[in-house]
Amino acid sequence: MGIIIRQSISNSIISYVGIALGLLNTLYFYPNILTKEQLGLVQLLLAVSMIFVQFVQLGVVNTVIKFFPQFREYSEKNNGFLFLSLLIPTIGLTIFSIAFPFIREPLLSYYANSSLFQENYLFILPLIFGLVFFNVLNSYSRALNRSIPGSFVSEVYIRLGVIGLLIALYFGEIDYYVFLIGLTLCYVSQSFIMTGYLTAIRELRIKPNFSFFDKKLFKRISNYSFYSFFGGINNIIVSRIDIIMISAIMGLADTAVYTIAFYVGNVIVVPQKSIGKIAPSLISKYLHDNNLKEVARIYKSTSINQFIPGCLFFIGIWANLENLLDILPDDYRDAGLVILIIGASRLINMVSGINGVIITNSKYYRFNLLATTLLIVITIITNYLLIPLYGIVGAALATVVSLFLYNLIKFLFVWIRLSMQPFNMELIYVTLISALDRKSTRLNSSH
């Protein structure tokens, strides 16, 4: 747990800096420099790209974390594991490039109501390239227990780049199209930065060692990657389907309001993200060693260690909601209720601990595909029903319902199969104290 604490602190500091920059972008630069349609396009391009990225990666990101302990051997250059990790998404990119002409027409038809998207959809291609290789190299770095560089690149570097581009756009140094080019280059350059870092620490070991692969190992990796592939697709679709559907049903302007609200409500996940960058590699190792006692201990500790700061963030956002909304232009004030609903959904996720990580790295990893498939069905149905009725609030409600059911299923599965559960009396105390603290804050504000 020492590694988790040390790197979690470093990752949390980076995440807090990233959040400060992100809030500056989200509450000030984005809504005051870009039109709602322009902001909506940026978020839609990223959402669509991230969905395609999951297809292209072919499940390799989770595979890196799962199997690296079996390949790790410094003198043998980790037995060519990085070569394999890069080869798989390269194959995926090749397949996607061949398939893209057939995907193009349905994609443009789905967003026939958005001329802005139709004019700029090709930015998806370089974004996919940049995101795929960054994800793989970052996952490899995390498997080496070096999660901090990837965190800095994704949390700080990207946001600083966006701020610079927005300032240049504001002063007329560039136009919106050049802004999109610059944004794309920021994402593409992430993979080159990670390549440079791995080279500097002498871990860019891409020489293959085919003799290490036997038929049994190849079958295990292929089988795991297959289930990880579909599980990853489902997860990213669930996390982005609201943006995809709002853009198609309501338009880019509503997408802009929703994404700003979503970002603010999502701020509370900083502790979860920090732990999530370190815990998978350790859980993989402990499960490989059959050290279930240590897995159970980490399961409980991550739940409470995520939930306490999550509650503090949620209370702080709720207490200062009007102040946050005052920073935004008047036509973004519909974001208030969405912020609170998204925040509540994230608390549900945080209190559930790392149940998904445990399932993904255990012999029961196939169940993750079933659970996430059910989640995506619930998410699509609830979004389809609630967005036309309640707009962006409906999308937020769909997120709460979906995540509650999803985490309930995973919690019950881990409890039944591995006899582990993350809850204890401390969680009840934290919940009660948080509720009382929020009530006290509300009473004080009313006076």
CSV table of C-alpha atoms in Angstrom, one decimal:
chain,number,residue,atom,x,y,z
A,1,MET,CA,0.0,0.0,0.0
A,2,GLY,CA,3.0,2.2,0.4
A,3,ILE,CA,3.4,2.6,-3.4
A,4,ILE,CA,-0.2,3.4,-3.7
A,5,ILE,CA,0.0,6.1,-1.1
A,6,ARG,CA,3.2,7.7,-2.4
A,7,GLN,CA,2.1,7.8,-6.0
A,8,SER,CA,-1.5,8.7,-5.2
A,9,ILE,CA,-0.2,11.8,-3.4
A,10,SER,CA,1.9,12.8,-6.4
A,11,ASN,CA,-0.9,12.0,-8.8
A,12,SER,CA,-3.4,13.9,-6.6
A,13,ILE,CA,-1.2,17.0,-6.7
A,14,ILE,CA,-1.0,16.7,-10.5
A,15,SER,CA,-4.7,16.1,-10.7
A,16,TYR,CA,-5.5,19.1,-8.5
A,17,VAL,CA,-3.3,21.3,-10.7
A,18,GLY,CA,-5.0,19.8,-13.8
A,19,ILE,CA,-8.4,20.4,-12.2
A,20,ALA,CA,-7.5,24.1,-11.5
A,21,LEU,CA,-6.5,24.5,-15.1
A,22,GLY,CA,-9.6,22.5,-16.3
A,23,LEU,CA,-11.9,24.7,-14.2
A,24,LEU,CA,-10.3,27.8,-15.6
A,25,ASN,CA,-10.9,26.4,-19.1
A,26,THR,CA,-14.4,25.2,-18.3
A,27,LEU,CA,-15.8,28.1,-16.3
A,28,TYR,CA,-14.0,31.0,-18.0
A,29,PHE,CA,-12.1,30.4,-21.3
A,30,TYR,CA,-14.3,27.9,-23.1
A,31,PRO,CA,-17.7,29.5,-22.6
A,32,ASN,CA,-16.5,33.1,-23.0
A,33,ILE,CA,-14.3,32.6,-26.1
A,34,LEU,CA,-16.0,29.8,-28.0
A,35,THR,CA,-19.7,29.8,-29.1
A,36,LYS,CA,-21.8,27.0,-27.6
A,37,GLU,CA,-21.8,25.2,-31.0
A,38,GLN,CA,-18.0,25.5,-31.2
A,39,LEU,CA,-17.5,24.1,-27.7
A,40,GLY,CA,-20.1,21.4,-28.4
A,41,LEU,CA,-18.1,20.4,-31.5
A,42,VAL,CA,-14.8,20.1,-29.5
A,43,GLN,CA,-16.5,17.8,-27.0
A,44,LEU,CA,-18.2,15.7,-29.7
A,45,LEU,CA,-15.0,15.2,-31.6
A,46,LEU,CA,-13.3,14.0,-28.5
A,47,ALA,CA,-16.2,11.7,-27.5
A,48,VAL,CA,-16.4,10.1,-30.9
A,49,SER,CA,-12.6,9.7,-31.1
A,50,MET,CA,-12.5,8.0,-27.7
A,51,ILE,CA,-15.2,5.5,-28.7
A,52,PHE,CA,-13.3,4.6,-31.9
A,53,VAL,CA,-10.0,4.4,-29.9
A,54,GLN,CA,-11.5,1.5,-27.9
A,55,PHE,CA,-12.1,-0.5,-31.1
A,56,VAL,CA,-8.6,0.3,-32.4
A,57,GLN,CA,-6.8,-0.7,-29.1
A,58,LEU,CA,-8.2,-4.2,-29.3
A,59,GLY,CA,-8.2,-4.5,-25.5
A,60,VAL,CA,-4.4,-4.1,-25.2
A,61,VAL,CA,-4.5,-1.4,-22.4
A,62,ASN,CA,-5.9,-3.7,-19.7
A,63,THR,CA,-3.8,-6.6,-21.1
A,64,VAL,CA,-0.6,-4.6,-20.5
A,65,ILE,CA,-1.5,-4.3,-16.8
A,66,LYS,CA,-2.7,-7.9,-16.5
A,67,PHE,CA,0.3,-9.7,-18.1
A,68,PHE,CA,3.3,-7.4,-17.5
A,69,PRO,CA,4.3,-9.1,-14.2
A,70,GLN,CA,4.8,-12.4,-16.2
A,71,PHE,CA,7.1,-10.7,-18.7
A,72,ARG,CA,9.0,-8.4,-16.4
A,73,GLU,CA,12.7,-9.2,-16.6
A,74,TYR,CA,15.1,-6.3,-17.0
A,75,SER,CA,18.1,-8.3,-18.4
A,76,GLU,CA,15.8,-9.7,-21.1
A,77,LYS,CA,14.3,-6.4,-22.1
A,78,ASN,CA,10.9,-7.5,-20.5
A,79,ASN,CA,10.8,-10.3,-23.1
A,80,GLY,CA,9.6,-8.0,-25.9
A,81,PHE,CA,6.4,-7.1,-24.1
A,82,LEU,CA,6.3,-3.5,-25.3
A,83,PHE,CA,6.7,-4.7,-28.9
A,84,LEU,CA,3.6,-6.8,-28.5
A,85,SER,CA,1.8,-4.0,-26.8
A,86,LEU,CA,2.4,-1.7,-29.7
A,87,LEU,CA,1.9,-4.3,-32.4
A,88,ILE,CA,-1.7,-5.0,-31.4
A,89,PRO,CA,-3.0,-1.4,-31.7
A,90,THR,CA,-1.0,-0.9,-35.0
A,91,ILE,CA,-3.0,-3.8,-36.4
A,92,GLY,CA,-6.2,-2.2,-35.0
A,93,LEU,CA,-5.3,1.1,-36.7
A,94,THR,CA,-4.7,-0.6,-40.0
A,95,ILE,CA,-8.1,-2.3,-39.8
A,96,PHE,CA,-9.8,0.9,-38.8
A,97,SER,CA,-8.2,2.8,-41.7
A,98,ILE,CA,-9.6,0.2,-44.1
A,99,ALA,CA,-13.1,0.3,-42.5
A,100,PHE,CA,-13.4,4.1,-42.1
A,101,PRO,CA,-14.8,4.8,-45.6
A,102,PHE,CA,-17.7,2.5,-44.7
A,103,ILE,CA,-18.2,4.2,-41.3
A,104,ARG,CA,-18.1,7.7,-42.7
A,105,GLU,CA,-21.6,7.9,-44.2
A,106,PRO,CA,-23.5,6.5,-41.2
A,107,LEU,CA,-21.6,8.8,-38.9
A,108,LEU,CA,-22.4,11.9,-40.9
A,109,SER,CA,-26.0,10.9,-41.3
A,110,TYR,CA,-26.4,10.5,-37.6
A,111,TYR,CA,-25.2,14.2,-37.2
A,112,ALA,CA,-27.0,15.5,-40.2
A,113,ASN,CA,-28.4,18.4,-38.1
A,114,SER,CA,-24.8,19.7,-37.4
A,115,SER,CA,-23.0,21.3,-40.4
A,116,LEU,CA,-20.1,22.2,-38.1
A,117,PHE,CA,-19.5,18.5,-37.3
A,118,GLN,CA,-19.8,17.5,-41.0
A,119,GLU,CA,-17.2,20.2,-41.9
A,120,ASN,CA,-14.7,19.1,-39.3
A,121,TYR,CA,-15.2,15.4,-38.7
A,122,LEU,CA,-11.8,14.4,-40.2
A,123,PHE,CA,-10.1,15.7,-37.1
A,124,ILE,CA,-11.2,12.4,-35.6
A,125,LEU,CA,-8.5,10.5,-37.4
A,126,PRO,CA,-5.4,12.1,-36.0
A,127,LEU,CA,-7.1,12.3,-32.6
A,128,ILE,CA,-7.5,8.5,-32.7
A,129,PHE,CA,-3.9,8.0,-33.6
A,130,GLY,CA,-2.7,10.2,-30.7
A,131,LEU,CA,-5.0,8.8,-28.1
A,132,VAL,CA,-4.3,5.1,-29.0
A,133,PHE,CA,-0.5,5.2,-28.7
A,134,PHE,CA,-0.6,7.5,-25.6
A,135,ASN,CA,-3.0,5.1,-23.9
A,136,VAL,CA,-0.7,2.1,-24.6
A,137,LEU,CA,2.5,3.8,-23.6
A,138,ASN,CA,0.9,5.3,-20.5
A,139,SER,CA,-0.4,1.9,-19.5
A,140,TYR,CA,3.1,0.4,-20.0
A,141,SER,CA,4.5,3.2,-17.8
A,142,ARG,CA,1.9,2.5,-15.2
A,143,ALA,CA,2.8,-1.3,-15.3
A,144,LEU,CA,6.3,-0.2,-14.4
A,145,ASN,CA,4.8,1.6,-11.4
A,146,ARG,CA,5.6,5.0,-13.0
A,147,SER,CA,2.2,6.6,-13.3
A,148,ILE,CA,3.2,10.2,-12.7
A,149,PRO,CA,4.5,11.2,-16.2
A,150,GLY,CA,1.3,10.0,-17.9
A,151,SER,CA,-0.8,11.9,-15.3
A,152,PHE,CA,1.2,15.1,-15.9
A,153,VAL,CA,0.8,14.8,-19.7
A,154,SER,CA,-2.9,14.1,-19.7
A,155,GLU,CA,-3.9,16.3,-16.7
A,156,VAL,CA,-1.6,19.4,-17.1
A,157,TYR,CA,0.1,19.5,-20.4
A,158,ILE,CA,-3.1,19.1,-22.5
A,159,ARG,CA,-4.9,21.8,-20.5
A,160,LEU,CA,-2.0,24.3,-20.7
A,161,GLY,CA,-2.0,23.7,-24.4
A,162,VAL,CA,-5.7,24.4,-24.7
A,163,ILE,CA,-5.4,27.6,-22.6
A,164,GLY,CA,-2.7,28.8,-24.9
A,165,LEU,CA,-4.8,28.1,-28.0
A,166,LEU,CA,-7.9,29.8,-26.5
A,167,ILE,CA,-5.9,32.9,-25.6
A,168,ALA,CA,-4.5,33.0,-29.2
A,169,LEU,CA,-8.0,32.6,-30.5
A,170,TYR,CA,-9.3,35.4,-28.3
A,171,PHE,CA,-6.7,37.9,-29.5
A,172,GLY,CA,-7.3,37.0,-33.1
A,173,GLU,CA,-3.9,35.3,-33.7
A,174,ILE,CA,-5.6,32.2,-35.0
A,175,ASP,CA,-9.1,31.3,-36.2
A,176,TYR,CA,-11.3,28.4,-35.0
A,177,TYR,CA,-10.1,26.0,-37.6
A,178,VAL,CA,-6.4,26.6,-36.6
A,179,PHE,CA,-7.6,26.1,-33.0
A,180,LEU,CA,-8.9,22.7,-33.9
A,181,ILE,CA,-5.6,21.8,-35.6
A,182,GLY,CA,-3.6,22.9,-32.5
A,183,LEU,CA,-5.9,21.0,-30.2
A,184,THR,CA,-5.4,17.9,-32.3
A,185,LEU,CA,-1.6,18.3,-32.3
A,186,CYS,CA,-1.7,18.5,-28.4
A,187,TYR,CA,-3.3,15.1,-28.3
A,188,VAL,CA,-1.0,13.6,-30.9
A,189,SER,CA,2.1,14.9,-29.2
A,190,GLN,CA,1.2,13.0,-26.0
A,191,SER,CA,2.5,9.8,-27.4
A,192,PHE,CA,5.8,11.3,-28.5
A,193,ILE,CA,6.3,12.7,-25.0
A,194,MET,CA,5.7,9.3,-23.5
A,195,THR,CA,8.1,7.7,-26.0
A,196,GLY,CA,10.8,10.3,-25.0
A,197,TYR,CA,10.2,9.5,-21.3
A,198,LEU,CA,10.5,5.8,-21.7
A,199,THR,CA,13.6,6.3,-23.8
A,200,ALA,CA,15.1,8.5,-21.1
A,201,ILE,CA,14.5,5.9,-18.3
A,202,ARG,CA,15.8,3.1,-20.7
A,203,GLU,CA,12.5,1.2,-20.7
A,204,LEU,CA,11.7,1.7,-24.4
A,205,ARG,CA,12.4,-2.0,-25.0
A,206,ILE,CA,10.8,-2.9,-28.3
A,207,LYS,CA,13.0,-5.8,-29.4
A,208,PRO,CA,10.7,-8.8,-29.7
A,209,ASN,CA,11.4,-12.1,-28.0
A,210,PHE,CA,9.3,-14.6,-29.8
A,211,SER,CA,10.9,-17.5,-28.0
A,212,PHE,CA,9.2,-16.4,-24.8
A,213,PHE,CA,5.7,-16.9,-26.3
A,214,ASP,CA,4.4,-20.4,-26.0
A,215,LYS,CA,1.0,-21.6,-27.3
A,216,LYS,CA,-0.5,-21.6,-23.8
A,217,LEU,CA,0.6,-18.0,-23.0
A,218,PHE,CA,-0.5,-16.8,-26.4
A,219,LYS,CA,-4.0,-18.3,-25.9
A,220,ARG,CA,-4.3,-16.7,-22.4
A,221,ILE,CA,-3.4,-13.3,-23.7
A,222,SER,CA,-5.7,-13.6,-26.7
A,223,ASN,CA,-8.5,-14.8,-24.6
A,224,TYR,CA,-8.1,-12.0,-22.1
A,225,SER,CA,-7.7,-9.3,-24.8
A,226,PHE,CA,-10.9,-10.5,-26.4
A,227,TYR,CA,-12.9,-9.9,-23.3
A,228,SER,CA,-11.0,-6.8,-22.4
A,229,PHE,CA,-11.7,-5.4,-25.9
A,230,PHE,CA,-15.4,-5.7,-25.6
A,231,GLY,CA,-15.4,-4.6,-21.9
A,232,GLY,CA,-13.4,-1.5,-22.9
A,233,ILE,CA,-15.7,-0.6,-25.7
A,234,ASN,CA,-18.7,-0.9,-23.4
A,235,ASN,CA,-17.1,1.2,-20.7
A,236,ILE,CA,-16.2,4.1,-23.0
A,237,ILE,CA,-19.5,4.0,-24.8
A,238,VAL,CA,-21.3,4.3,-21.5
A,239,SER,CA,-19.1,7.2,-20.4
A,240,ARG,CA,-19.6,9.1,-23.7
A,241,ILE,CA,-23.0,8.0,-24.9
A,242,ASP,CA,-24.7,10.9,-23.2
A,243,ILE,CA,-22.6,13.4,-25.2
A,244,ILE,CA,-23.2,11.4,-28.4
A,245,MET,CA,-26.9,11.3,-27.9
A,246,ILE,CA,-27.4,14.9,-26.7
A,247,SER,CA,-25.5,16.1,-29.8
A,248,ALA,CA,-27.7,14.1,-32.1
A,249,ILE,CA,-31.1,14.7,-30.4
A,250,MET,CA,-30.7,18.2,-29.1
A,251,GLY,CA,-27.7,19.8,-30.9
A,252,LEU,CA,-24.2,21.0,-30.2
A,253,ALA,CA,-25.3,24.0,-28.1
A,254,ASP,CA,-26.9,21.7,-25.4
A,255,THR,CA,-23.8,19.5,-25.6
A,256,ALA,CA,-21.7,22.5,-24.6
A,257,VAL,CA,-23.9,23.2,-21.5
A,258,TYR,CA,-23.9,19.5,-20.5
A,259,THR,CA,-20.2,19.0,-20.9
A,260,ILE,CA,-19.4,22.0,-18.7
A,261,ALA,CA,-21.8,20.7,-16.0
A,262,PHE,CA,-20.4,17.2,-16.4
A,263,TYR,CA,-16.8,18.5,-15.9
A,264,VAL,CA,-17.7,20.4,-12.7
A,265,GLY,CA,-19.7,17.5,-11.3
A,266,ASN,CA,-16.9,15.1,-12.2
A,267,VAL,CA,-14.3,17.1,-10.2
A,268,ILE,CA,-14.9,14.9,-7.2
A,269,VAL,CA,-13.3,11.9,-8.8
A,270,VAL,CA,-9.7,13.1,-8.4
A,271,PRO,CA,-8.9,10.7,-5.5
A,272,GLN,CA,-10.4,7.8,-7.5
A,273,LYS,CA,-8.5,8.7,-10.6
A,274,SER,CA,-5.2,8.9,-8.7
A,275,ILE,CA,-5.7,5.6,-7.0
A,276,GLY,CA,-7.0,4.0,-10.2
A,277,LYS,CA,-3.6,4.8,-11.9
A,278,ILE,CA,-1.7,2.7,-9.4
A,279,ALA,CA,-4.0,0.1,-8.0
A,280,PRO,CA,-4.5,-2.1,-11.1
A,281,SER,CA,-0.8,-3.1,-11.4
A,282,LEU,CA,-0.7,-4.1,-7.7
A,283,ILE,CA,-4.0,-5.9,-7.8
A,284,SER,CA,-2.8,-7.8,-10.8
A,285,LYS,CA,0.3,-8.8,-8.9
A,286,TYR,CA,-1.5,-9.9,-5.7
A,287,LEU,CA,-4.1,-11.9,-7.7
A,288,HIS,CA,-1.3,-13.5,-9.6
A,289,ASP,CA,0.3,-14.5,-6.3
A,290,ASN,CA,-3.1,-15.5,-4.9
A,291,ASN,CA,-2.7,-13.0,-2.1
A,292,LEU,CA,-6.4,-12.4,-1.6
A,293,LYS,CA,-5.9,-11.0,1.9
A,294,GLU,CA,-4.0,-8.0,0.5
A,295,VAL,CA,-6.5,-7.6,-2.3
A,296,ALA,CA,-9.3,-7.4,0.2
A,297,ARG,CA,-7.4,-4.9,2.3
A,298,ILE,CA,-6.8,-2.6,-0.7
A,299,TYR,CA,-10.5,-3.0,-1.7
A,300,LYS,CA,-11.7,-1.7,1.6
A,301,SER,CA,-9.1,1.1,1.9
A,302,THR,CA,-9.7,2.4,-1.6
A,303,SER,CA,-13.4,2.7,-0.9
A,304,ILE,CA,-13.1,4.8,2.2
A,305,ASN,CA,-10.0,6.7,0.9
A,306,GLN,CA,-12.0,7.7,-2.2
A,307,PHE,CA,-15.3,8.4,-0.5
A,308,ILE,CA,-14.1,10.8,2.2
A,309,PRO,CA,-12.5,13.4,-0.1
A,310,GLY,CA,-15.3,12.7,-2.7
A,311,CYS,CA,-17.9,13.8,-0.1
A,312,LEU,CA,-15.8,16.9,0.8
A,313,PHE,CA,-15.6,17.9,-2.9
A,314,PHE,CA,-19.4,17.3,-3.4
A,315,ILE,CA,-20.3,19.4,-0.3
A,316,GLY,CA,-18.0,22.2,-1.5
A,317,ILE,CA,-19.5,22.2,-5.0
A,318,TRP,CA,-23.0,22.2,-3.7
A,319,ALA,CA,-22.4,25.0,-1.2
A,320,ASN,CA,-20.8,27.1,-3.9
A,321,LEU,CA,-23.0,26.2,-6.8
A,322,GLU,CA,-24.5,29.7,-7.2
A,323,ASN,CA,-21.0,31.2,-7.2
A,324,LEU,CA,-19.9,28.7,-9.9
A,325,LEU,CA,-22.9,29.5,-12.0
A,326,ASP,CA,-22.3,33.3,-11.7
A,327,ILE,CA,-18.9,32.8,-13.4
A,328,LEU,CA,-20.6,31.3,-16.5
A,329,PRO,CA,-22.5,33.3,-19.1
A,330,ASP,CA,-26.2,33.5,-18.5
A,331,ASP,CA,-27.1,30.9,-21.1
A,332,TYR,CA,-25.2,28.2,-19.2
A,333,ARG,CA,-27.3,28.5,-16.0
A,334,ASP,CA,-29.2,25.3,-16.8
A,335,ALA,CA,-26.0,23.4,-15.8
A,336,GLY,CA,-26.7,23.7,-12.0
A,337,LEU,CA,-28.9,20.6,-11.4
A,338,VAL,CA,-26.8,18.5,-13.8
A,339,ILE,CA,-23.7,19.3,-11.8
A,340,LEU,CA,-25.3,17.9,-8.6
A,341,ILE,CA,-26.7,14.8,-10.3
A,342,ILE,CA,-23.4,14.0,-11.9
A,343,GLY,CA,-21.6,14.5,-8.6
A,344,ALA,CA,-24.0,12.1,-6.9
A,345,SER,CA,-23.3,9.5,-9.6
A,346,ARG,CA,-19.6,9.8,-9.0
A,347,LEU,CA,-20.0,9.3,-5.3
A,348,ILE,CA,-21.8,6.0,-6.0
A,349,ASN,CA,-18.8,5.0,-8.1
A,350,MET,CA,-16.2,6.0,-5.5
A,351,VAL,CA,-17.8,4.2,-2.6
A,352,SER,CA,-17.9,1.0,-4.6
A,353,GLY,CA,-14.1,0.9,-4.5
A,354,ILE,CA,-12.1,-1.0,-7.1
A,355,ASN,CA,-14.5,-3.8,-7.7
A,356,GLY,CA,-14.1,-3.4,-11.5
A,357,VAL,CA,-10.3,-3.6,-11.2
A,358,ILE,CA,-10.5,-6.8,-9.1
A,359,ILE,CA,-12.9,-8.5,-11.6
A,360,THR,CA,-10.8,-7.4,-14.6
A,361,ASN,CA,-7.6,-8.8,-13.2
A,362,SER,CA,-9.1,-12.0,-11.7
A,363,LYS,CA,-9.9,-15.3,-13.4
A,364,TYR,CA,-13.5,-14.1,-13.5
A,365,TYR,CA,-12.6,-11.3,-16.0
A,366,ARG,CA,-15.2,-12.6,-18.5
A,367,PHE,CA,-17.9,-11.4,-16.1
A,368,ASN,CA,-16.8,-7.9,-16.8
A,369,LEU,CA,-18.0,-8.2,-20.4
A,370,LEU,CA,-21.5,-9.3,-19.2
A,371,ALA,CA,-21.7,-6.5,-16.6
A,372,THR,CA,-20.6,-3.8,-19.0
A,373,THR,CA,-22.9,-5.1,-21.8
A,374,LEU,CA,-25.8,-4.8,-19.4
A,375,LEU,CA,-24.6,-1.4,-18.4
A,376,ILE,CA,-24.5,-0.1,-21.9
A,377,VAL,CA,-28.0,-1.4,-22.6
A,378,ILE,CA,-29.4,0.3,-19.5
A,379,THR,CA,-27.5,3.5,-20.4
A,380,ILE,CA,-28.7,3.7,-24.0
A,381,ILE,CA,-32.3,2.9,-22.9
A,382,THR,CA,-32.4,5.5,-20.1
A,383,ASN,CA,-30.8,8.2,-22.2
A,384,TYR,CA,-33.1,7.5,-25.1
A,385,LEU,CA,-36.2,7.8,-22.8
A,386,LEU,CA,-35.0,10.6,-20.5
A,387,ILE,CA,-33.2,13.1,-22.9
A,388,PRO,CA,-36.4,13.9,-24.9
A,389,LEU,CA,-38.3,14.4,-21.7
A,390,TYR,CA,-35.8,16.3,-19.5
A,391,GLY,CA,-33.0,17.3,-21.9
A,392,ILE,CA,-29.6,17.5,-20.3
A,393,VAL,CA,-31.0,16.7,-16.8
A,394,GLY,CA,-32.4,13.5,-18.3
A,395,ALA,CA,-28.9,12.5,-19.5
A,396,ALA,CA,-27.6,13.1,-16.0
A,397,LEU,CA,-30.4,11.0,-14.4
A,398,ALA,CA,-29.6,8.2,-16.8
A,399,THR,CA,-26.0,8.3,-15.6
A,400,VAL,CA,-27.0,7.9,-12.0
A,401,VAL,CA,-29.4,5.0,-12.6
A,402,SER,CA,-26.9,3.2,-14.8
A,403,LEU,CA,-23.9,3.6,-12.5
A,404,PHE,CA,-26.0,2.5,-9.4
A,405,LEU,CA,-27.1,-0.7,-11.1
A,406,TYR,CA,-23.7,-1.4,-12.6
A,407,ASN,CA,-21.9,-1.1,-9.3
A,408,LEU,CA,-24.5,-3.1,-7.5
A,409,ILE,CA,-24.0,-6.0,-9.9
A,410,LYS,CA,-20.2,-5.8,-9.6
A,411,PHE,CA,-20.3,-5.5,-5.8
A,412,LEU,CA,-22.5,-8.6,-5.5
A,413,PHE,CA,-20.3,-10.6,-7.8
A,414,VAL,CA,-17.1,-9.8,-5.9
A,415,TRP,CA,-18.8,-10.5,-2.6
A,416,ILE,CA,-20.2,-13.9,-3.7
A,417,ARG,CA,-17.2,-15.1,-5.7
A,418,LEU,CA,-14.3,-13.7,-3.7
A,419,SER,CA,-15.9,-13.1,-0.3
A,420,MET,CA,-14.9,-9.5,-0.4
A,421,GLN,CA,-16.8,-6.3,0.2
A,422,PRO,CA,-15.6,-2.7,0.7
A,423,PHE,CA,-18.1,-1.4,3.3
A,424,ASN,CA,-17.6,-0.9,7.0
A,425,MET,CA,-19.0,1.4,9.8
A,426,GLU,CA,-16.6,4.2,8.8
A,427,LEU,CA,-18.5,4.6,5.6
A,428,ILE,CA,-21.8,5.0,7.5
A,429,TYR,CA,-20.2,7.6,9.7
A,430,VAL,CA,-18.8,9.6,6.8
A,431,THR,CA,-22.2,9.5,5.1
A,432,LEU,CA,-24.0,10.8,8.2
A,433,ILE,CA,-21.4,13.5,8.9
A,434,SER,CA,-21.5,14.6,5.2
A,435,ALA,CA,-25.3,14.8,5.3
A,436,LEU,CA,-25.3,16.8,8.5
A,437,ASP,CA,-22.5,19.1,7.2
A,438,ARG,CA,-24.5,19.8,4.1
A,439,LYS,CA,-27.6,20.6,6.1
A,440,SER,CA,-25.6,22.9,8.3
A,441,THR,CA,-24.1,24.7,5.3
A,442,ARG,CA,-27.5,25.2,3.8
A,443,LEU,CA,-28.9,26.6,7.0
A,444,ASN,CA,-26.0,29.0,7.3
A,445,SER,CA,-26.4,30.2,3.7
A,446,SER,CA,-30.1,30.8,4.2
A,447,HIS,CA,-29.3,33.3,7.0
